[in-house]
PDB file of C-alpha atoms in Angstrom:
ATOM      1  CA  MET A   1       0.000   0.000   0.000  1.00  0.00           C
ATOM      2  CA  THR A   2       1.306   3.417  -0.950  1.00  0.00           C
ATOM      3  CA  THR A   3       1.580   5.924   1.862  1.00  0.00           C
ATOM      4  CA  PRO A   4      -0.388   9.110   1.052  1.00  0.00           C
ATOM      5  CA  THR A   5       1.740  12.190   0.528  1.00  0.00           C
ATOM      6  CA  PRO A   6       0.865  14.946   3.023  1.00  0.00           C
ATOM      7  CA  ALA A   7      -0.590  18.073   1.464  1.00  0.00           C
ATOM      8  CA  LYS A   8       1.892  20.914   1.216  1.00  0.00           C
ATOM      9  CA  ARG A   9       1.163  23.901   3.425  1.00  0.00           C
ATOM     10  CA  GLN A  10       2.543  27.394   3.276  1.00  0.00           C
ATOM     11  CA  LEU A  11       4.763  28.261   6.232  1.00  0.00           C
ATOM     12  CA  ARG A  12       3.763  31.540   7.835  1.00  0.00           C
ATOM     13  CA  PHE A  13       5.485  33.680  10.448  1.00  0.00           C
ATOM     14  CA  GLY A  14       4.339  36.104  13.089  1.00  0.00           C
ATOM     15  CA  TYR A  15       5.437  38.395  15.888  1.00  0.00           C
ATOM     16  CA  PHE A  16       4.650  37.978  19.586  1.00  0.00           C
ATOM     17  CA  LEU A  17       3.689  41.447  20.768  1.00  0.00           C
ATOM     18  CA  VAL A  18       3.856  42.094  24.516  1.00  0.00           C
ATOM     19  CA  PRO A  19       1.109  44.696  25.207  1.00  0.00           C
ATOM     20  CA  LEU A  20       3.143  47.014  27.402  1.00  0.00           C
ATOM     21  CA  ALA A  21       1.376  50.350  27.786  1.00  0.00           C
ATOM     22  CA  ALA A  22       4.683  52.254  27.603  1.00  0.00           C
ATOM     23  CA  GLU A  23       5.664  50.792  24.222  1.00  0.00           C
ATOM     24  CA  PRO A  24       4.741  51.984  20.668  1.00  0.00           C
ATOM     25  CA  LEU A  25       2.414  49.037  20.099  1.00  0.00           C
ATOM     26  CA  ILE A  26       0.601  50.188  16.953  1.00  0.00           C
ATOM     27  CA  ALA A  27       3.831  51.295  15.290  1.00  0.00           C
ATOM     28  CA  THR A  28       5.427  47.938  16.139  1.00  0.00           C
ATOM     29  CA  ALA A  29       2.535  46.032  14.556  1.00  0.00           C
ATOM     30  CA  GLN A  30       2.713  48.237  11.462  1.00  0.00           C
ATOM     31  CA  ARG A  31       6.434  47.558  11.175  1.00  0.00           C
ATOM     32  CA  ALA A  32       5.799  43.813  11.438  1.00  0.00           C
ATOM     33  CA  GLU A  33       3.402  44.160   8.513  1.00  0.00           C
ATOM     34  CA  ARG A  34       5.906  46.168   6.446  1.00  0.00           C
ATOM     35  CA  LEU A  35       8.544  43.496   7.093  1.00  0.00           C
ATOM     36  CA  GLY A  36       6.223  40.908   5.568  1.00  0.00           C
ATOM     37  CA  LEU A  37       5.162  39.009   8.671  1.00  0.00           C
ATOM     38  CA  ASP A  38       1.784  37.282   8.502  1.00  0.00           C
ATOM     39  CA  TYR A  39       0.590  37.353  12.112  1.00  0.00           C
ATOM     40  CA  VAL A  40       0.792  39.290  15.331  1.00  0.00           C
ATOM     41  CA  GLY A  41      -0.104  37.406  18.503  1.00  0.00           C
ATOM     42  CA  ILE A  42      -0.817  39.263  21.743  1.00  0.00           C
ATOM     43  CA  GLN A  43      -0.917  37.752  25.218  1.00  0.00           C
ATOM     44  CA  ASP A  44      -4.045  38.406  27.254  1.00  0.00           C
ATOM     45  CA  HIS A  45      -3.428  39.117  30.954  1.00  0.00           C
ATOM     46  CA  PRO A  46      -5.964  41.741  32.120  1.00  0.00           C
ATOM     47  CA  TYR A  47      -4.582  41.655  35.678  1.00  0.00           C
ATOM     48  CA  GLN A  48      -1.115  42.778  34.539  1.00  0.00           C
ATOM     49  CA  ARG A  49      -0.961  46.457  35.479  1.00  0.00           C
ATOM     50  CA  ARG A  50       1.660  47.319  32.844  1.00  0.00           C
ATOM     51  CA  PHE A  51      -0.440  45.940  29.973  1.00  0.00           C
ATOM     52  CA  VAL A  52      -3.130  47.605  27.899  1.00  0.00           C
ATOM     53  CA  ASP A  53      -6.295  45.618  27.253  1.00  0.00           C
ATOM     54  CA  THR A  54      -5.528  43.001  24.611  1.00  0.00           C
ATOM     55  CA  TRP A  55      -8.889  43.094  22.832  1.00  0.00           C
ATOM     56  CA  SER A  56      -8.895  46.872  22.526  1.00  0.00           C
ATOM     57  CA  LEU A  57      -5.348  46.693  21.184  1.00  0.00           C
ATOM     58  CA  MET A  58      -6.253  44.003  18.624  1.00  0.00           C
ATOM     59  CA  ALA A  59      -9.085  46.177  17.307  1.00  0.00           C
ATOM     60  CA  MET A  60      -6.724  49.147  17.000  1.00  0.00           C
ATOM     61  CA  ILE A  61      -4.115  47.063  15.171  1.00  0.00           C
ATOM     62  CA  ALA A  62      -6.741  45.698  12.796  1.00  0.00           C
ATOM     63  CA  ALA A  63      -7.814  49.260  12.007  1.00  0.00           C
ATOM     64  CA  SER A  64      -4.192  50.382  11.494  1.00  0.00           C
ATOM     65  CA  THR A  65      -3.040  47.571   9.159  1.00  0.00           C
ATOM     66  CA  THR A  66      -4.241  45.998   5.911  1.00  0.00           C
ATOM     67  CA  THR A  67      -2.739  42.505   5.643  1.00  0.00           C
ATOM     68  CA  LEU A  68      -1.567  41.523   9.122  1.00  0.00           C
ATOM     69  CA  ARG A  69      -3.595  38.758  10.762  1.00  0.00           C
ATOM     70  CA  ILE A  70      -4.292  39.104  14.479  1.00  0.00           C
ATOM     71  CA  PHE A  71      -4.966  36.700  17.334  1.00  0.00           C
ATOM     72  CA  PRO A  72      -4.857  36.636  21.148  1.00  0.00           C
ATOM     73  CA  ASP A  73      -2.033  34.390  22.345  1.00  0.00           C
ATOM     74  CA  VAL A  74      -4.106  33.188  24.177  1.00  0.00           C
ATOM     75  CA  ALA A  75      -7.421  34.741  25.251  1.00  0.00           C
ATOM     76  CA  ASN A  76      -8.018  34.735  28.988  1.00  0.00           C
ATOM     77  CA  LEU A  77     -11.150  32.591  29.106  1.00  0.00           C
ATOM     78  CA  PRO A  78     -11.805  32.763  32.887  1.00  0.00           C
ATOM     79  CA  LEU A  79     -12.102  36.566  32.705  1.00  0.00           C
ATOM     80  CA  ARG A  80     -13.883  36.811  29.333  1.00  0.00           C
ATOM     81  CA  PRO A  81     -17.308  35.150  28.920  1.00  0.00           C
ATOM     82  CA  PRO A  82     -17.175  33.053  25.745  1.00  0.00           C
ATOM     83  CA  ALA A  83     -20.396  34.382  24.182  1.00  0.00           C
ATOM     84  CA  VAL A  84     -19.225  37.987  24.493  1.00  0.00           C
ATOM     85  CA  MET A  85     -15.730  36.985  23.360  1.00  0.00           C
ATOM     86  CA  ALA A  86     -17.236  35.317  20.284  1.00  0.00           C
ATOM     87  CA  LYS A  87     -19.070  38.519  19.368  1.00  0.00           C
ATOM     88  CA  ALA A  88     -15.906  40.585  19.838  1.00  0.00           C
ATOM     89  CA  ALA A  89     -13.923  38.137  17.683  1.00  0.00           C
ATOM     90  CA  ALA A  90     -16.567  38.166  14.944  1.00  0.00           C
ATOM     91  CA  THR A  91     -16.658  41.973  15.035  1.00  0.00           C
ATOM     92  CA  ILE A  92     -12.893  42.352  14.591  1.00  0.00           C
ATOM     93  CA  ASP A  93     -12.917  39.707  11.852  1.00  0.00           C
ATOM     94  CA  LEU A  94     -15.778  41.393  10.013  1.00  0.00           C
ATOM     95  CA  LEU A  95     -14.354  44.905  10.217  1.00  0.00           C
ATOM     96  CA  SER A  96     -10.836  43.761   9.239  1.00  0.00           C
ATOM     97  CA  GLY A  97     -11.968  41.768   6.214  1.00  0.00           C
ATOM     98  CA  GLY A  98     -11.343  38.348   7.744  1.00  0.00           C
ATOM     99  CA  ARG A  99      -7.985  38.855   9.469  1.00  0.00           C
ATOM    100  CA  PHE A 100      -8.750  37.520  12.936  1.00  0.00           C
ATOM    101  CA  GLU A 101      -8.118  34.098  14.503  1.00  0.00           C
ATOM    102  CA  LEU A 102      -8.905  33.048  18.068  1.00  0.00           C
ATOM    103  CA  GLY A 103      -6.291  31.615  20.396  1.00  0.00           C
ATOM    104  CA  LEU A 104      -7.799  30.103  23.536  1.00  0.00           C
ATOM    105  CA  GLY A 105      -6.326  28.806  26.774  1.00  0.00           C
ATOM    106  CA  ALA A 106      -7.791  27.001  29.758  1.00  0.00           C
ATOM    107  CA  GLY A 107      -6.464  29.591  32.207  1.00  0.00           C
ATOM    108  CA  GLY A 108      -3.577  30.061  34.601  1.00  0.00           C
ATOM    109  CA  PHE A 109      -2.360  32.518  37.265  1.00  0.00           C
ATOM    110  CA  TRP A 110      -5.450  31.729  39.320  1.00  0.00           C
ATOM    111  CA  ASP A 111      -4.615  34.103  42.179  1.00  0.00           C
ATOM    112  CA  ALA A 112      -4.495  37.029  39.757  1.00  0.00           C
ATOM    113  CA  ILE A 113      -7.686  35.851  38.027  1.00  0.00           C
ATOM    114  CA  ALA A 114      -9.493  35.571  41.365  1.00  0.00           C
ATOM    115  CA  ALA A 115      -8.272  39.050  42.322  1.00  0.00           C
ATOM    116  CA  TYR A 116     -10.127  40.368  39.253  1.00  0.00           C
ATOM    117  CA  GLY A 117     -13.308  38.543  40.236  1.00  0.00           C
ATOM    118  CA  GLY A 118     -12.789  35.477  38.065  1.00  0.00           C
ATOM    119  CA  PRO A 119     -13.242  31.824  39.070  1.00  0.00           C
ATOM    120  CA  ARG A 120     -10.515  29.676  40.576  1.00  0.00           C
ATOM    121  CA  ARG A 121     -10.607  26.365  38.696  1.00  0.00           C
ATOM    122  CA  SER A 122      -8.833  23.049  39.026  1.00  0.00           C
ATOM    123  CA  PRO A 123      -7.056  21.636  35.946  1.00  0.00           C
ATOM    124  CA  ARG A 124     -10.014  19.329  35.258  1.00  0.00           C
ATOM    125  CA  GLU A 125     -12.519  22.172  35.685  1.00  0.00           C
ATOM    126  CA  SER A 126     -10.546  24.548  33.480  1.00  0.00           C
ATOM    127  CA  LEU A 127     -10.314  22.004  30.673  1.00  0.00           C
ATOM    128  CA  GLY A 128     -14.036  21.287  30.959  1.00  0.00           C
ATOM    129  CA  ALA A 129     -14.786  25.004  30.805  1.00  0.00           C
ATOM    130  CA  LEU A 130     -12.587  25.324  27.717  1.00  0.00           C
ATOM    131  CA  GLY A 131     -14.508  22.587  25.924  1.00  0.00           C
ATOM    132  CA  GLU A 132     -17.824  24.240  26.795  1.00  0.00           C
ATOM    133  CA  ALA A 133     -16.527  27.632  25.680  1.00  0.00           C
ATOM    134  CA  ILE A 134     -15.628  26.287  22.234  1.00  0.00           C
ATOM    135  CA  THR A 135     -19.187  25.010  21.837  1.00  0.00           C
ATOM    136  CA  VAL A 136     -20.649  28.360  22.924  1.00  0.00           C
ATOM    137  CA  ILE A 137     -18.325  30.352  20.654  1.00  0.00           C
ATOM    138  CA  ARG A 138     -19.131  28.295  17.584  1.00  0.00           C
ATOM    139  CA  GLN A 139     -22.857  28.620  18.264  1.00  0.00           C
ATOM    140  CA  VAL A 140     -22.570  32.406  18.543  1.00  0.00           C
ATOM    141  CA  TRP A 141     -20.680  32.491  15.231  1.00  0.00           C
ATOM    142  CA  SER A 142     -23.428  30.472  13.525  1.00  0.00           C
ATOM    143  CA  GLY A 143     -25.769  33.410  12.994  1.00  0.00           C
ATOM    144  CA  GLU A 144     -28.706  31.334  14.215  1.00  0.00           C
ATOM    145  CA  ARG A 145     -31.481  32.418  16.567  1.00  0.00           C
ATOM    146  CA  ASN A 146     -32.603  31.104  19.933  1.00  0.00           C
ATOM    147  CA  LEU A 147     -29.283  29.494  20.850  1.00  0.00           C
ATOM    148  CA  ARG A 148     -29.416  27.136  23.818  1.00  0.00           C
ATOM    149  CA  PHE A 149     -26.644  25.373  25.678  1.00  0.00           C
ATOM    150  CA  GLU A 150     -26.557  24.071  29.226  1.00  0.00           C
ATOM    151  CA  GLY A 151     -23.081  23.420  30.557  1.00  0.00           C
ATOM    152  CA  THR A 152     -21.499  23.259  33.976  1.00  0.00           C
ATOM    153  CA  HIS A 153     -19.615  26.515  33.445  1.00  0.00           C
ATOM    154  CA  TYR A 154     -21.392  28.314  30.594  1.00  0.00           C
ATOM    155  CA  GLN A 155     -24.960  28.548  29.327  1.00  0.00           C
ATOM    156  CA  LEU A 156     -26.945  30.023  26.453  1.00  0.00           C
ATOM    157  CA  ALA A 157     -30.641  30.616  27.117  1.00  0.00           C
ATOM    158  CA  GLY A 158     -32.286  31.710  23.890  1.00  0.00           C
ATOM    159  CA  ALA A 159     -29.355  33.898  22.761  1.00  0.00           C
ATOM    160  CA  GLN A 160     -29.398  35.599  19.351  1.00  0.00           C
ATOM    161  CA  ALA A 161     -26.204  35.064  17.343  1.00  0.00           C
ATOM    162  CA  GLY A 162     -24.494  37.635  15.172  1.00  0.00           C
ATOM    163  CA  PRO A 163     -22.718  39.123  13.424  1.00  0.00           C
ATOM    164  CA  VAL A 164     -21.353  36.215  11.413  1.00  0.00           C
ATOM    165  CA  PRO A 165     -17.541  36.407  10.976  1.00  0.00           C
ATOM    166  CA  ALA A 166     -16.129  37.357   7.579  1.00  0.00           C
ATOM    167  CA  HIS A 167     -14.338  34.008   7.323  1.00  0.00           C
ATOM    168  CA  PRO A 168     -14.321  30.716   9.287  1.00  0.00           C
ATOM    169  CA  ILE A 169     -12.308  31.865  12.302  1.00  0.00           C
ATOM    170  CA  GLY A 170      -9.787  29.274  13.453  1.00  0.00           C
ATOM    171  CA  ILE A 171      -9.746  28.235  17.103  1.00  0.00           C
ATOM    172  CA  TRP A 172      -6.159  27.604  18.185  1.00  0.00           C
ATOM    173  CA  LEU A 173      -5.620  26.089  21.626  1.00  0.00           C
ATOM    174  CA  GLY A 174      -2.685  26.950  23.879  1.00  0.00           C
ATOM    175  CA  VAL A 175      -2.738  23.753  25.924  1.00  0.00           C
ATOM    176  CA  TYR A 176      -0.681  20.648  26.729  1.00  0.00           C
ATOM    177  CA  GLY A 177      -1.156  17.219  28.236  1.00  0.00           C
ATOM    178  CA  PRO A 178      -3.056  14.092  27.135  1.00  0.00           C
ATOM    179  CA  ARG A 179      -6.575  15.299  27.999  1.00  0.00           C
ATOM    180  CA  ALA A 180      -5.928  18.673  26.373  1.00  0.00           C
ATOM    181  CA  LEU A 181      -4.719  16.910  23.236  1.00  0.00           C
ATOM    182  CA  GLU A 182      -7.932  14.878  23.159  1.00  0.00           C
ATOM    183  CA  LEU A 183      -9.917  18.108  23.338  1.00  0.00           C
ATOM    184  CA  THR A 184      -7.848  19.566  20.515  1.00  0.00           C
ATOM    185  CA  VAL A 185      -8.516  16.570  18.298  1.00  0.00           C
ATOM    186  CA  ARG A 186     -12.253  16.859  18.965  1.00  0.00           C
ATOM    187  CA  ALA A 187     -12.765  20.568  18.780  1.00  0.00           C
ATOM    188  CA  ALA A 188      -9.936  22.877  17.756  1.00  0.00           C
ATOM    189  CA  SER A 189      -8.499  24.085  14.480  1.00  0.00           C
ATOM    190  CA  ARG A 190      -4.867  24.322  15.656  1.00  0.00           C
ATOM    191  CA  LYS A 191      -2.872  23.463  18.752  1.00  0.00           C
ATOM    192  CA  LYS A 192      -0.212  25.611  20.323  1.00  0.00           C
ATOM    193  CA  LEU A 193       2.413  23.285  21.778  1.00  0.00           C
ATOM    194  CA  SER A 194       3.087  24.765  25.192  1.00  0.00           C
ATOM    195  CA  PRO A 195       5.926  23.953  27.618  1.00  0.00           C
ATOM    196  CA  PRO A 196       6.858  21.458  28.924  1.00  0.00           C
ATOM    197  CA  HIS A 197       5.718  19.527  25.842  1.00  0.00           C
ATOM    198  CA  ALA A 198       6.615  22.069  23.168  1.00  0.00           C
ATOM    199  CA  ASN A 199       9.139  19.782  21.493  1.00  0.00           C
ATOM    200  CA  SER A 200       7.555  16.429  22.243  1.00  0.00           C
ATOM    201  CA  TRP A 201       4.740  16.305  19.671  1.00  0.00           C
ATOM    202  CA  PRO A 202       5.769  16.580  16.025  1.00  0.00           C
ATOM    203  CA  GLY A 203       3.122  17.923  13.653  1.00  0.00           C
ATOM    204  CA  ARG A 204       1.005  15.099  12.275  1.00  0.00           C
ATOM    205  CA  VAL A 205      -2.510  14.367  11.141  1.00  0.00           C
ATOM    206  CA  VAL A 206      -4.796  12.691  13.650  1.00  0.00           C
ATOM    207  CA  ALA A 207      -7.937  10.961  12.370  1.00  0.00           C
ATOM    208  CA  ARG A 208     -10.925  10.771  14.683  1.00  0.00           C
ATOM    209  CA  SER A 209     -14.408   9.578  13.740  1.00  0.00           C
ATOM    210  CA  ARG A 210     -15.206  10.921  10.254  1.00  0.00           C
ATOM    211  CA  SER A 211     -13.155  14.095  10.622  1.00  0.00           C
ATOM    212  CA  THR A 212      -9.439  14.755  10.288  1.00  0.00           C
ATOM    213  CA  TRP A 213      -7.771  17.360  12.455  1.00  0.00           C
ATOM    214  CA  ARG A 214      -4.306  18.718  11.772  1.00  0.00           C
ATOM    215  CA  ILE A 215      -2.149  19.241  14.842  1.00  0.00           C
ATOM    216  CA  THR A 216       0.604  21.688  13.966  1.00  0.00           C
ATOM    217  CA  PRO A 217       3.244  23.750  15.750  1.00  0.00           C
ATOM    218  CA  TRP A 218       2.302  27.354  16.551  1.00  0.00           C
ATOM    219  CA  CYS A 219       4.428  28.718  13.681  1.00  0.00           C
ATOM    220  CA  ARG A 220       1.683  27.889  11.214  1.00  0.00           C
TER     221      ARG A 220
END
């Protein structure tokens, strides 16, 4: 039997922008675009006093560039309700002409999250919440009416979806570990290989049920 040849994919590069309030953030993103980079990823730590708000910054960068693609690296799910996050993501994607992707994480720095009024979750709870959030986000992107979802952490009770994103927004997970990998195979578009397993999982195709999911390093 002949082994199938993997489809060729274009290698793309990006810049990891630390959202320090004292830095020229918009100018830095514009320079990354001029240099030919494809992406800018921005960490999302609302409790960090030296940082500007990541989502406000992403909207500003989208408005100040023309080709650069933007994503949170990764969005702080415990402090950002997934339905509202989905609407914000769809809005940036729509207004930028389809240049937004969504990086999601299960959460970390629980003391700082709790200090901002967020939940304090165990590893199992945070992974469960992440799985529920992906379901909620995709429903909100559907454009359908009367959305309903009953989860342990998140719910939709007759919500109205919209706007619909300009393109199918990718969901990229910043997670590691066996259970997180299972979630990625089931639900995500990409996986960010996070320490301590960043070099332990070479990119490969994983088949599950009738779907095929591609697990790739973060440098898509």
